[in-house]
Amino acid sequence: MEHSGKHFIAIIGGSVAGSEAAFMLAERGFRVVVFDQKNLPYGKIEDGLPKWHVGLRNKEERLIDERLSHPNIRFVPGFRLGRDATLDELANQWGFSAVIIAIGAWRDRKLPMDGIDKFRNNGLIYQNDLLYWYNHNHEPDYRGPKYDLKDNTCVVGGGLASIDVVKMIMIDLVQKALKEKKGVEVDLFTFEKKGVTQILEDNETNLEELGVKGCTLFYRRNTEDMPLYPRKGDSPEDVLKAKQVTEKLLKNYQSKYLFQFEPLCVPKGFTEENGKLTGVTFQRVRSENGKLVETDESCFFETELLISSIGSLPEELPSVPYDGSYLDTYGEFGYQIKGYDNVFAIGNVVTGKGNIIDSKKHGREITGKILDEHFADITLSDPMEEKYSEYFRKIEGEVGDRLESIISELEGSEAHSDEEILFILKITKQLQEKVDYDGDYQKWVDNQRPVRLEEL
């Protein structure tokens, strides 16, 4: 497909929202440079989706590959904003018509317990750190942190990722106990597919015989309030159905993986001995008109490992304006970055949601708005996996015929000069050469893709 050759767009972040935006723009004739801080552009699909989701991971990564292989898209891996260039350089000095930030939400929300962070990586593990280790620790060249999942682990959370976390723990604990006490080895993928209960029945044993206490998920609200099933609307029927399905899903997960669940509990304090975590105190609460009210009750949970799974925030980037934990944006839809008239944000960096579906949907919606408003003025076999897959497939929608008038407007507006285009090509090529990337996208991702557990 021939491009108009007039406008170069920079996109920072090549995963779900970034690749979606890049492909939409490229299909409409824009040149796009996608910068990603990692060698692979897959984001949470690679590092945040537990490694048993083999089929889903491969399918979604292929979709990203198909998008970023578009001839109008130039990929620059290993690029860090602030180190390799500032936002001002991209927006005002390098010649890009627009910059779109799509970095996602990778920074764990801090657990609100005074002093608890002193146990980080030694009694306290945050969700993103845990998932990165879990997905990559089997790799021969893995150099990241190493964790030991302990019996009687306490998990604080309540979303989809929290369910993945408790599944990981239960599978790991029972897998190790079966091998140690029964001499039975069961691979991760069989464990995840069959579930802990079925594996125990197959081997005529139980948690008590294996000496496994398991783990407990603590959630601050009622079971029905867990965000496990998205509402299709706000009608009383939709709300009721979402609550009913959520309760059923949680019950099924508990039955299959045998973790414990404690609702209406907020972590308040901890105990320690010789510098090591020994327990967590929870405040019992009740829900009144959507608000949490403390009761007179509390409970103590003896544990050596606390995992925080309470959500993610955007990583704070140098030279980028922030308002608290999120990018400082303005405009009717809250996607333009303050201080710039040609810098926009899409995906989790705006929404604060780590959910892949939200990121992808926001990427497509906001890209259409950027095109319309900015350039027009320029002169389940597995219930969890089924849910993820359903989310991906639901994301549709095109900017439509509006783009034709936008492109016509651009064709009549002032184009990049040859010097500006050559400068962008030159400086992005230098960045590619810095990491030994020769411009062959598919060859690059094939070579950079890590060893998969299922291949060993």
Short mmCIF file of C-alpha atoms in Angstrom, two decimals:
data_model
loop_
_atom_site.label_atom_id
_atom_site.label_comp_id
_atom_site.label_asym_id
_atom_site.label_seq_id
_atom_site.Cartn_x
_atom_site.Cartn_y
_atom_site.Cartn_z
CA MET A 1 0.00 0.00 0.00
CA GLU A 2 1.39 3.43 -0.93
CA HIS A 3 1.55 6.02 1.80
CA SER A 4 0.88 9.73 1.44
CA GLY A 5 4.45 10.45 2.51
CA LYS A 6 3.37 13.59 4.28
CA HIS A 7 3.09 12.81 7.98
CA PHE A 8 5.31 10.77 10.27
CA ILE A 9 3.73 9.64 13.55
CA ALA A 10 5.74 8.42 16.57
CA ILE A 11 4.18 5.81 18.84
CA ILE A 12 5.87 4.98 22.14
CA GLY A 13 4.96 1.41 23.07
CA GLY A 14 4.24 -1.35 20.58
CA SER A 15 1.97 -3.74 22.47
CA VAL A 16 -1.81 -3.96 22.42
CA ALA A 17 -2.83 -0.30 22.20
CA GLY A 18 0.33 0.82 20.38
CA SER A 19 0.19 -1.78 17.62
CA GLU A 20 -3.53 -1.21 17.18
CA ALA A 21 -2.99 2.53 16.73
CA ALA A 22 0.04 2.02 14.47
CA PHE A 23 -1.82 -0.33 12.15
CA MET A 24 -4.84 1.96 11.89
CA LEU A 25 -2.62 4.89 10.98
CA ALA A 26 -0.48 2.87 8.57
CA GLU A 27 -3.54 1.51 6.79
CA ARG A 28 -4.64 5.08 6.20
CA GLY A 29 -1.39 6.09 4.60
CA PHE A 30 0.58 7.55 7.49
CA ARG A 31 4.20 6.67 8.12
CA VAL A 32 4.60 5.40 11.67
CA VAL A 33 7.64 4.81 13.87
CA VAL A 34 6.93 2.49 16.82
CA PHE A 35 9.41 2.82 19.70
CA ASP A 36 9.45 0.10 22.36
CA GLN A 37 11.67 -0.06 25.43
CA LYS A 38 12.04 -3.83 25.17
CA ASN A 39 13.39 -5.95 22.35
CA LEU A 40 9.96 -7.51 21.86
CA PRO A 41 6.83 -5.33 21.59
CA TYR A 42 4.37 -7.70 23.27
CA GLY A 43 4.12 -6.07 26.69
CA LYS A 44 1.85 -7.90 29.13
CA ILE A 45 0.98 -10.58 26.61
CA GLU A 46 4.57 -11.78 27.00
CA ASP A 47 5.31 -10.81 30.58
CA GLY A 48 1.94 -10.59 32.33
CA LEU A 49 -0.14 -13.44 30.90
CA PRO A 50 0.79 -16.66 32.79
CA LYS A 51 2.81 -19.00 30.61
CA TRP A 52 0.16 -21.71 30.49
CA HIS A 53 -1.84 -19.49 28.09
CA VAL A 54 0.25 -20.82 25.19
CA GLY A 55 -2.38 -20.69 22.45
CA LEU A 56 -3.75 -17.31 23.48
CA ARG A 57 -0.26 -15.80 23.84
CA ASN A 58 0.88 -17.08 20.45
CA LYS A 59 -2.28 -15.90 18.72
CA GLU A 60 -2.17 -12.40 20.18
CA GLU A 61 1.56 -12.02 19.51
CA ARG A 62 1.00 -13.05 15.89
CA LEU A 63 -1.63 -10.31 15.61
CA ILE A 64 0.87 -7.74 16.89
CA ASP A 65 3.47 -9.08 14.44
CA GLU A 66 1.03 -8.77 11.56
CA ARG A 67 0.29 -5.17 12.46
CA LEU A 68 3.88 -4.08 13.03
CA SER A 69 5.03 -5.78 9.80
CA HIS A 70 3.04 -3.22 7.80
CA PRO A 71 5.32 -1.51 5.23
CA ASN A 72 4.37 1.91 6.58
CA ILE A 73 5.59 1.02 10.09
CA ARG A 74 9.20 1.35 11.23
CA PHE A 75 10.03 -0.51 14.47
CA VAL A 76 12.69 0.74 16.92
CA PRO A 77 13.34 -1.70 19.81
CA GLY A 78 15.32 -0.99 22.97
CA PHE A 79 14.29 2.68 23.05
CA ARG A 80 13.82 4.45 26.37
CA LEU A 81 12.19 7.83 26.60
CA GLY A 82 14.45 10.11 28.60
CA ARG A 83 17.58 8.13 27.76
CA ASP A 84 17.49 8.01 23.98
CA ALA A 85 15.33 11.09 23.44
CA THR A 86 13.05 13.40 25.39
CA LEU A 87 9.38 13.90 24.66
CA ASP A 88 10.16 17.46 23.57
CA GLU A 89 12.70 16.18 21.04
CA LEU A 90 10.19 13.75 19.54
CA ALA A 91 7.34 16.25 19.49
CA ASN A 92 9.14 19.46 18.54
CA GLN A 93 12.60 18.75 17.17
CA TRP A 94 12.63 15.48 15.25
CA GLY A 95 9.81 16.46 12.91
CA PHE A 96 7.02 14.06 13.89
CA SER A 97 3.55 15.38 13.16
CA ALA A 98 2.27 13.71 16.32
CA VAL A 99 3.49 11.54 19.19
CA ILE A 100 1.25 8.89 20.74
CA ILE A 101 2.18 7.44 24.15
CA ALA A 102 0.99 3.86 24.61
CA ILE A 103 3.34 2.50 27.27
CA GLY A 104 0.77 0.64 29.36
CA ALA A 105 0.58 0.20 33.12
CA TRP A 106 3.61 -1.66 34.45
CA ARG A 107 4.26 -0.16 37.87
CA ASP A 108 2.57 -2.00 40.72
CA ARG A 109 0.22 0.03 42.85
CA LYS A 110 1.84 0.35 46.27
CA LEU A 111 0.27 -1.78 48.99
CA PRO A 112 -1.19 0.71 51.52
CA MET A 113 0.50 -0.67 54.65
CA ASP A 114 3.05 1.47 56.48
CA GLY A 115 6.48 -0.12 56.45
CA ILE A 116 5.55 -3.21 54.45
CA ASP A 117 7.82 -2.36 51.51
CA LYS A 118 10.91 -3.17 53.59
CA PHE A 119 10.06 -6.83 52.88
CA ARG A 120 9.92 -6.34 49.12
CA ASN A 121 11.32 -9.41 47.34
CA ASN A 122 11.92 -10.98 50.74
CA GLY A 123 8.46 -11.63 52.15
CA LEU A 124 6.52 -9.24 49.91
CA ILE A 125 6.20 -9.76 46.16
CA TYR A 126 4.34 -7.46 43.82
CA GLN A 127 2.26 -8.94 41.03
CA ASN A 128 4.21 -7.65 38.01
CA ASP A 129 7.51 -8.83 39.50
CA LEU A 130 5.99 -12.22 40.26
CA LEU A 131 4.53 -12.73 36.80
CA TYR A 132 7.75 -11.71 35.06
CA TRP A 133 9.70 -14.25 37.14
CA TYR A 134 7.04 -16.92 36.64
CA ASN A 135 7.04 -16.52 32.86
CA HIS A 136 10.82 -16.40 32.41
CA ASN A 137 12.52 -18.31 35.24
CA HIS A 138 12.84 -21.46 33.09
CA GLU A 139 14.99 -19.64 30.51
CA PRO A 140 18.68 -20.67 30.56
CA ASP A 141 19.84 -17.03 30.49
CA TYR A 142 17.31 -15.69 33.03
CA ARG A 143 18.99 -13.06 35.24
CA GLY A 144 16.02 -11.55 37.08
CA PRO A 145 14.89 -11.94 40.70
CA LYS A 146 14.26 -15.43 42.03
CA TYR A 147 11.30 -16.28 44.25
CA ASP A 148 10.26 -19.26 46.34
CA LEU A 149 6.49 -19.63 46.58
CA LYS A 150 5.74 -20.58 50.17
CA ASP A 151 2.93 -22.55 51.74
CA ASN A 152 0.21 -20.52 53.46
CA THR A 153 0.80 -17.55 51.17
CA CYS A 154 -1.41 -14.49 51.57
CA VAL A 155 -2.61 -12.77 48.36
CA VAL A 156 -4.25 -9.35 48.50
CA GLY A 157 -6.30 -8.50 45.42
CA GLY A 158 -9.51 -9.49 43.73
CA GLY A 159 -9.27 -8.99 39.96
CA LEU A 160 -8.55 -11.33 37.07
CA ALA A 161 -4.81 -11.19 37.70
CA SER A 162 -5.35 -12.22 41.33
CA ILE A 163 -7.04 -15.42 40.17
CA ASP A 164 -4.01 -16.16 38.01
CA VAL A 165 -1.75 -15.53 41.00
CA VAL A 166 -3.55 -17.95 43.33
CA LYS A 167 -3.64 -20.56 40.56
CA MET A 168 0.12 -20.19 40.13
CA ILE A 169 0.71 -20.67 43.84
CA MET A 170 -1.57 -23.68 44.27
CA ILE A 171 -0.17 -25.43 41.21
CA ASP A 172 3.40 -24.79 42.33
CA LEU A 173 2.85 -25.97 45.91
CA VAL A 174 1.02 -29.16 44.99
CA GLN A 175 3.35 -29.90 42.08
CA LYS A 176 6.39 -29.77 44.38
CA ALA A 177 4.68 -31.75 47.17
CA LEU A 178 3.59 -34.52 44.79
CA LYS A 179 7.13 -34.91 43.52
CA GLU A 180 8.70 -34.83 46.98
CA LYS A 181 6.26 -37.06 48.87
CA LYS A 182 4.84 -39.31 46.16
CA GLY A 183 7.55 -39.30 43.53
CA VAL A 184 4.96 -38.16 41.00
CA GLU A 185 5.82 -35.52 38.40
CA VAL A 186 3.03 -33.63 36.64
CA ASP A 187 3.84 -30.86 34.18
CA LEU A 188 2.47 -27.34 34.59
CA PHE A 189 0.19 -27.49 31.55
CA THR A 190 -1.53 -30.68 32.70
CA PHE A 191 -1.91 -29.20 36.18
CA GLU A 192 -3.50 -26.02 34.87
CA LYS A 193 -5.82 -27.82 32.48
CA LYS A 194 -7.05 -30.50 34.89
CA GLY A 195 -6.88 -28.44 38.06
CA VAL A 196 -5.48 -29.26 41.48
CA THR A 197 -8.55 -31.20 42.62
CA GLN A 198 -8.46 -33.60 39.67
CA ILE A 199 -4.70 -34.13 39.90
CA LEU A 200 -5.05 -35.03 43.59
CA GLU A 201 -7.87 -37.47 42.81
CA ASP A 202 -5.85 -39.04 39.98
CA ASN A 203 -3.06 -39.72 42.47
CA GLU A 204 -5.35 -40.77 45.33
CA THR A 205 -4.14 -38.11 47.72
CA ASN A 206 -5.20 -34.76 49.19
CA LEU A 207 -3.75 -31.51 50.49
CA GLU A 208 -3.67 -32.74 54.09
CA GLU A 209 -1.72 -35.88 53.20
CA LEU A 210 0.74 -33.82 51.17
CA GLY A 211 1.09 -31.32 54.01
CA VAL A 212 -0.04 -28.39 51.86
CA LYS A 213 -2.01 -25.56 53.44
CA GLY A 214 -2.28 -23.63 50.18
CA CYS A 215 -2.96 -19.93 49.87
CA THR A 216 -5.71 -17.45 50.69
CA LEU A 217 -6.99 -14.57 48.58
CA PHE A 218 -8.13 -11.54 50.62
CA TYR A 219 -10.50 -9.09 48.94
CA ARG A 220 -11.74 -5.81 50.37
CA ARG A 221 -15.28 -6.05 49.01
CA ASN A 222 -17.99 -8.69 48.63
CA THR A 223 -17.51 -11.67 46.33
CA GLU A 224 -20.11 -10.36 43.89
CA ASP A 225 -18.15 -7.10 43.51
CA MET A 226 -15.05 -8.78 42.09
CA PRO A 227 -14.33 -7.62 38.51
CA LEU A 228 -14.31 -11.12 37.05
CA TYR A 229 -17.17 -10.68 34.61
CA PRO A 230 -17.76 -7.41 32.72
CA ARG A 231 -21.23 -5.93 32.69
CA LYS A 232 -22.73 -5.50 29.25
CA GLY A 233 -24.66 -2.46 30.47
CA ASP A 234 -25.89 -0.60 33.54
CA SER A 235 -29.42 -1.98 33.69
CA PRO A 236 -30.47 -3.82 36.88
CA GLU A 237 -30.56 -7.04 34.85
CA ASP A 238 -26.98 -6.54 33.59
CA VAL A 239 -25.72 -5.72 37.08
CA LEU A 240 -27.44 -8.75 38.59
CA LYS A 241 -26.14 -11.10 35.90
CA ALA A 242 -22.56 -9.85 36.31
CA LYS A 243 -22.73 -10.45 40.06
CA GLN A 244 -24.21 -13.92 39.66
CA VAL A 245 -21.65 -14.97 37.06
CA THR A 246 -18.82 -13.56 39.18
CA GLU A 247 -19.88 -15.60 42.21
CA LYS A 248 -20.17 -18.73 40.08
CA LEU A 249 -16.76 -18.18 38.48
CA LEU A 250 -15.06 -17.72 41.84
CA LYS A 251 -16.75 -20.83 43.23
CA ASN A 252 -15.61 -22.85 40.23
CA TYR A 253 -12.03 -21.60 40.52
CA GLN A 254 -11.94 -22.43 44.22
CA SER A 255 -13.33 -25.90 43.57
CA LYS A 256 -10.77 -26.56 40.83
CA TYR A 257 -7.65 -25.07 42.44
CA LEU A 258 -8.50 -25.30 46.18
CA PHE A 259 -7.43 -21.83 47.32
CA GLN A 260 -9.20 -20.08 50.19
CA PHE A 261 -11.08 -16.79 49.87
CA GLU A 262 -11.75 -14.09 52.48
CA PRO A 263 -13.97 -11.16 51.41
CA LEU A 264 -14.40 -7.83 53.21
CA CYS A 265 -10.84 -7.74 54.52
CA VAL A 266 -8.41 -4.81 54.35
CA PRO A 267 -4.72 -5.29 55.28
CA LYS A 268 -3.80 -3.08 58.22
CA GLY A 269 -0.58 -4.31 59.79
CA PHE A 270 2.04 -7.01 59.97
CA THR A 271 4.25 -8.89 62.40
CA GLU A 272 7.90 -9.74 61.99
CA GLU A 273 10.63 -11.69 63.72
CA ASN A 274 14.36 -11.20 63.15
CA GLY A 275 13.60 -8.99 60.18
CA LYS A 276 11.33 -11.50 58.47
CA LEU A 277 7.59 -11.26 57.82
CA THR A 278 5.58 -13.61 60.04
CA GLY A 279 1.98 -12.49 59.60
CA VAL A 280 -0.56 -9.94 58.38
CA THR A 281 -3.44 -8.35 60.30
CA PHE A 282 -6.65 -7.61 58.40
CA GLN A 283 -9.44 -5.24 59.35
CA ARG A 284 -12.90 -6.65 58.75
CA VAL A 285 -15.16 -4.22 56.90
CA ARG A 286 -18.72 -4.09 55.62
CA SER A 287 -20.13 -2.46 52.51
CA GLU A 288 -22.75 0.28 52.95
CA ASN A 289 -24.07 1.94 49.79
CA GLY A 290 -20.88 1.12 47.96
CA LYS A 291 -18.62 2.44 50.72
CA LEU A 292 -16.46 0.36 53.03
CA VAL A 293 -17.02 0.81 56.75
CA GLU A 294 -14.70 -0.68 59.36
CA THR A 295 -16.18 -3.09 61.87
CA ASP A 296 -14.89 -3.96 65.35
CA GLU A 297 -13.45 -7.22 64.06
CA SER A 298 -9.98 -8.01 62.78
CA CYS A 299 -8.18 -11.22 61.90
CA PHE A 300 -4.57 -12.33 61.90
CA PHE A 301 -3.11 -14.47 59.13
CA GLU A 302 0.17 -16.22 59.83
CA THR A 303 2.33 -16.16 56.72
CA GLU A 304 5.89 -15.73 55.49
CA LEU A 305 4.84 -14.51 52.04
CA LEU A 306 2.50 -11.69 51.08
CA ILE A 307 1.68 -11.07 47.42
CA SER A 308 0.14 -7.76 46.39
CA SER A 309 -2.15 -7.96 43.36
CA ILE A 310 -4.08 -4.70 43.67
CA GLY A 311 -3.47 -3.20 40.25
CA SER A 312 -0.93 -1.40 38.11
CA LEU A 313 -0.02 2.20 37.31
CA PRO A 314 1.82 3.73 34.35
CA GLU A 315 5.59 3.84 34.64
CA GLU A 316 6.76 7.39 35.27
CA LEU A 317 8.81 8.51 32.29
CA PRO A 318 11.34 11.36 32.28
CA SER A 319 10.26 14.55 30.50
CA VAL A 320 6.58 13.51 30.49
CA PRO A 321 4.08 15.57 32.55
CA TYR A 322 2.14 13.66 35.22
CA ASP A 323 -0.84 14.44 37.41
CA GLY A 324 -0.35 12.15 40.37
CA SER A 325 0.08 8.61 39.09
CA TYR A 326 -1.26 9.23 35.60
CA LEU A 327 -0.29 11.32 32.60
CA ASP A 328 -1.42 14.92 32.80
CA THR A 329 -3.99 15.13 30.03
CA TYR A 330 -6.66 17.52 28.86
CA GLY A 331 -9.43 17.78 26.30
CA GLU A 332 -12.95 16.42 26.18
CA PHE A 333 -11.74 12.82 26.04
CA GLY A 334 -8.68 13.32 28.24
CA TYR A 335 -6.11 12.04 25.80
CA GLN A 336 -4.00 15.09 24.90
CA ILE A 337 -0.85 15.66 26.96
CA LYS A 338 -0.64 19.02 28.72
CA GLY A 339 2.03 21.31 27.37
CA TYR A 340 1.80 19.89 23.85
CA ASP A 341 -0.68 20.23 21.03
CA ASN A 342 0.60 17.18 19.14
CA VAL A 343 1.16 14.59 21.91
CA PHE A 344 -1.53 12.09 22.86
CA ALA A 345 -1.95 9.11 25.18
CA ILE A 346 -3.86 5.88 24.64
CA GLY A 347 -4.40 2.59 26.44
CA ASN A 348 -3.51 1.73 30.03
CA VAL A 349 -1.31 4.78 30.48
CA VAL A 350 -4.59 6.76 30.47
CA THR A 351 -7.11 4.25 31.80
CA GLY A 352 -4.87 2.79 34.50
CA LYS A 353 -6.26 -0.65 33.72
CA GLY A 354 -3.86 -3.52 33.09
CA ASN A 355 -6.54 -5.44 31.21
CA ILE A 356 -5.51 -6.14 27.61
CA ILE A 357 -9.03 -5.60 26.31
CA ASP A 358 -9.33 -2.14 27.84
CA SER A 359 -5.97 -1.16 26.37
CA LYS A 360 -6.85 -2.38 22.89
CA LYS A 361 -10.28 -0.78 22.89
CA HIS A 362 -8.95 2.55 24.13
CA GLY A 363 -6.19 2.45 21.53
CA ARG A 364 -8.64 2.08 18.67
CA GLU A 365 -11.17 4.60 19.98
CA ILE A 366 -8.67 7.33 20.78
CA THR A 367 -6.66 6.85 17.57
CA GLY A 368 -9.84 7.64 15.67
CA LYS A 369 -10.36 10.76 17.77
CA ILE A 370 -6.75 11.86 17.23
CA LEU A 371 -7.17 11.50 13.49
CA ASP A 372 -10.47 13.35 13.49
CA GLU A 373 -9.58 16.20 15.81
CA HIS A 374 -5.84 16.75 15.40
CA PHE A 375 -5.01 16.16 11.76
CA ALA A 376 -8.21 17.77 10.53
CA ASP A 377 -6.80 21.03 11.87
CA ILE A 378 -3.33 20.72 10.31
CA THR A 379 -2.72 22.84 7.63
CA LEU A 380 -13.07 -21.21 26.60
CA SER A 381 -12.09 -24.71 27.42
CA ASP A 382 -10.67 -22.57 30.19
CA PRO A 383 -13.17 -19.96 31.47
CA MET A 384 -10.36 -17.47 32.05
CA GLU A 385 -8.90 -17.99 28.60
CA GLU A 386 -12.31 -17.91 26.98
CA LYS A 387 -12.93 -14.59 28.68
CA TYR A 388 -9.64 -13.14 27.46
CA SER A 389 -10.30 -14.42 23.95
CA GLU A 390 -13.85 -13.11 23.96
CA TYR A 391 -12.52 -9.71 25.01
CA PHE A 392 -10.07 -9.64 22.11
CA ARG A 393 -12.65 -10.68 19.54
CA LYS A 394 -15.16 -8.10 20.72
CA ILE A 395 -12.86 -5.26 19.83
CA GLU A 396 -14.05 -4.01 16.49
CA GLY A 397 -14.83 -0.70 14.96
CA GLU A 398 -13.30 1.44 12.35
CA VAL A 399 -12.94 5.16 12.04
CA GLY A 400 -14.84 4.71 8.76
CA ASP A 401 -15.52 7.15 6.01
CA ARG A 402 -14.41 10.07 8.19
CA LEU A 403 -10.81 9.12 7.35
CA GLU A 404 -11.31 9.83 3.68
CA SER A 405 -12.01 13.47 4.36
CA ILE A 406 -9.13 13.62 6.85
CA ILE A 407 -6.69 12.19 4.31
CA SER A 408 -8.00 14.62 1.70
CA GLU A 409 -7.38 17.42 4.19
CA LEU A 410 -3.84 16.19 4.77
CA GLU A 411 -3.12 15.96 1.07
CA GLY A 412 -3.90 19.63 0.81
CA SER A 413 -1.91 20.60 3.91
CA GLU A 414 1.76 21.34 4.28
CA ALA A 415 3.81 18.16 4.04
CA HIS A 416 7.06 17.16 5.67
CA SER A 417 10.02 18.47 3.76
CA ASP A 418 12.47 15.99 2.28
CA GLU A 419 14.97 17.11 4.91
CA GLU A 420 12.55 16.32 7.76
CA ILE A 421 11.75 12.90 6.37
CA LEU A 422 15.41 12.08 5.82
CA PHE A 423 16.24 13.21 9.36
CA ILE A 424 13.60 10.93 10.90
CA LEU A 425 14.79 8.03 8.76
CA LYS A 426 18.42 8.71 9.67
CA ILE A 427 17.98 9.08 13.42
CA THR A 428 15.66 6.08 13.74
CA LYS A 429 18.10 3.98 11.74
CA GLN A 430 20.86 4.99 14.16
CA LEU A 431 18.67 3.86 17.06
CA GLN A 432 18.01 0.55 15.30
CA GLU A 433 21.72 -0.01 14.68
CA LYS A 434 22.43 0.72 18.35
CA VAL A 435 20.68 -2.55 19.25
CA ASP A 436 21.80 -4.42 16.09
CA TYR A 437 18.36 -4.35 14.52
CA ASP A 438 18.62 -4.48 10.72
CA GLY A 439 15.04 -3.50 9.94
CA ASP A 440 13.72 -7.01 9.29
CA TYR A 441 10.92 -7.09 11.85
CA GLN A 442 9.93 -10.74 11.62
CA LYS A 443 13.51 -12.00 11.69
CA TRP A 444 14.17 -9.81 14.73
CA VAL A 445 11.22 -11.01 16.83
CA ASP A 446 11.90 -14.63 15.87
CA ASN A 447 15.49 -14.30 17.09
CA GLN A 448 14.58 -12.37 20.25
CA ARG A 449 11.68 -14.56 21.34
CA PRO A 450 12.70 -16.43 24.52
CA VAL A 451 12.75 -20.18 25.03
CA ARG A 452 9.25 -21.38 25.84
CA LEU A 453 8.61 -23.80 28.68
CA GLU A 454 6.55 -26.03 26.38
CA GLU A 455 9.60 -26.36 24.09
CA LEU A 456 11.89 -27.71 26.81
#
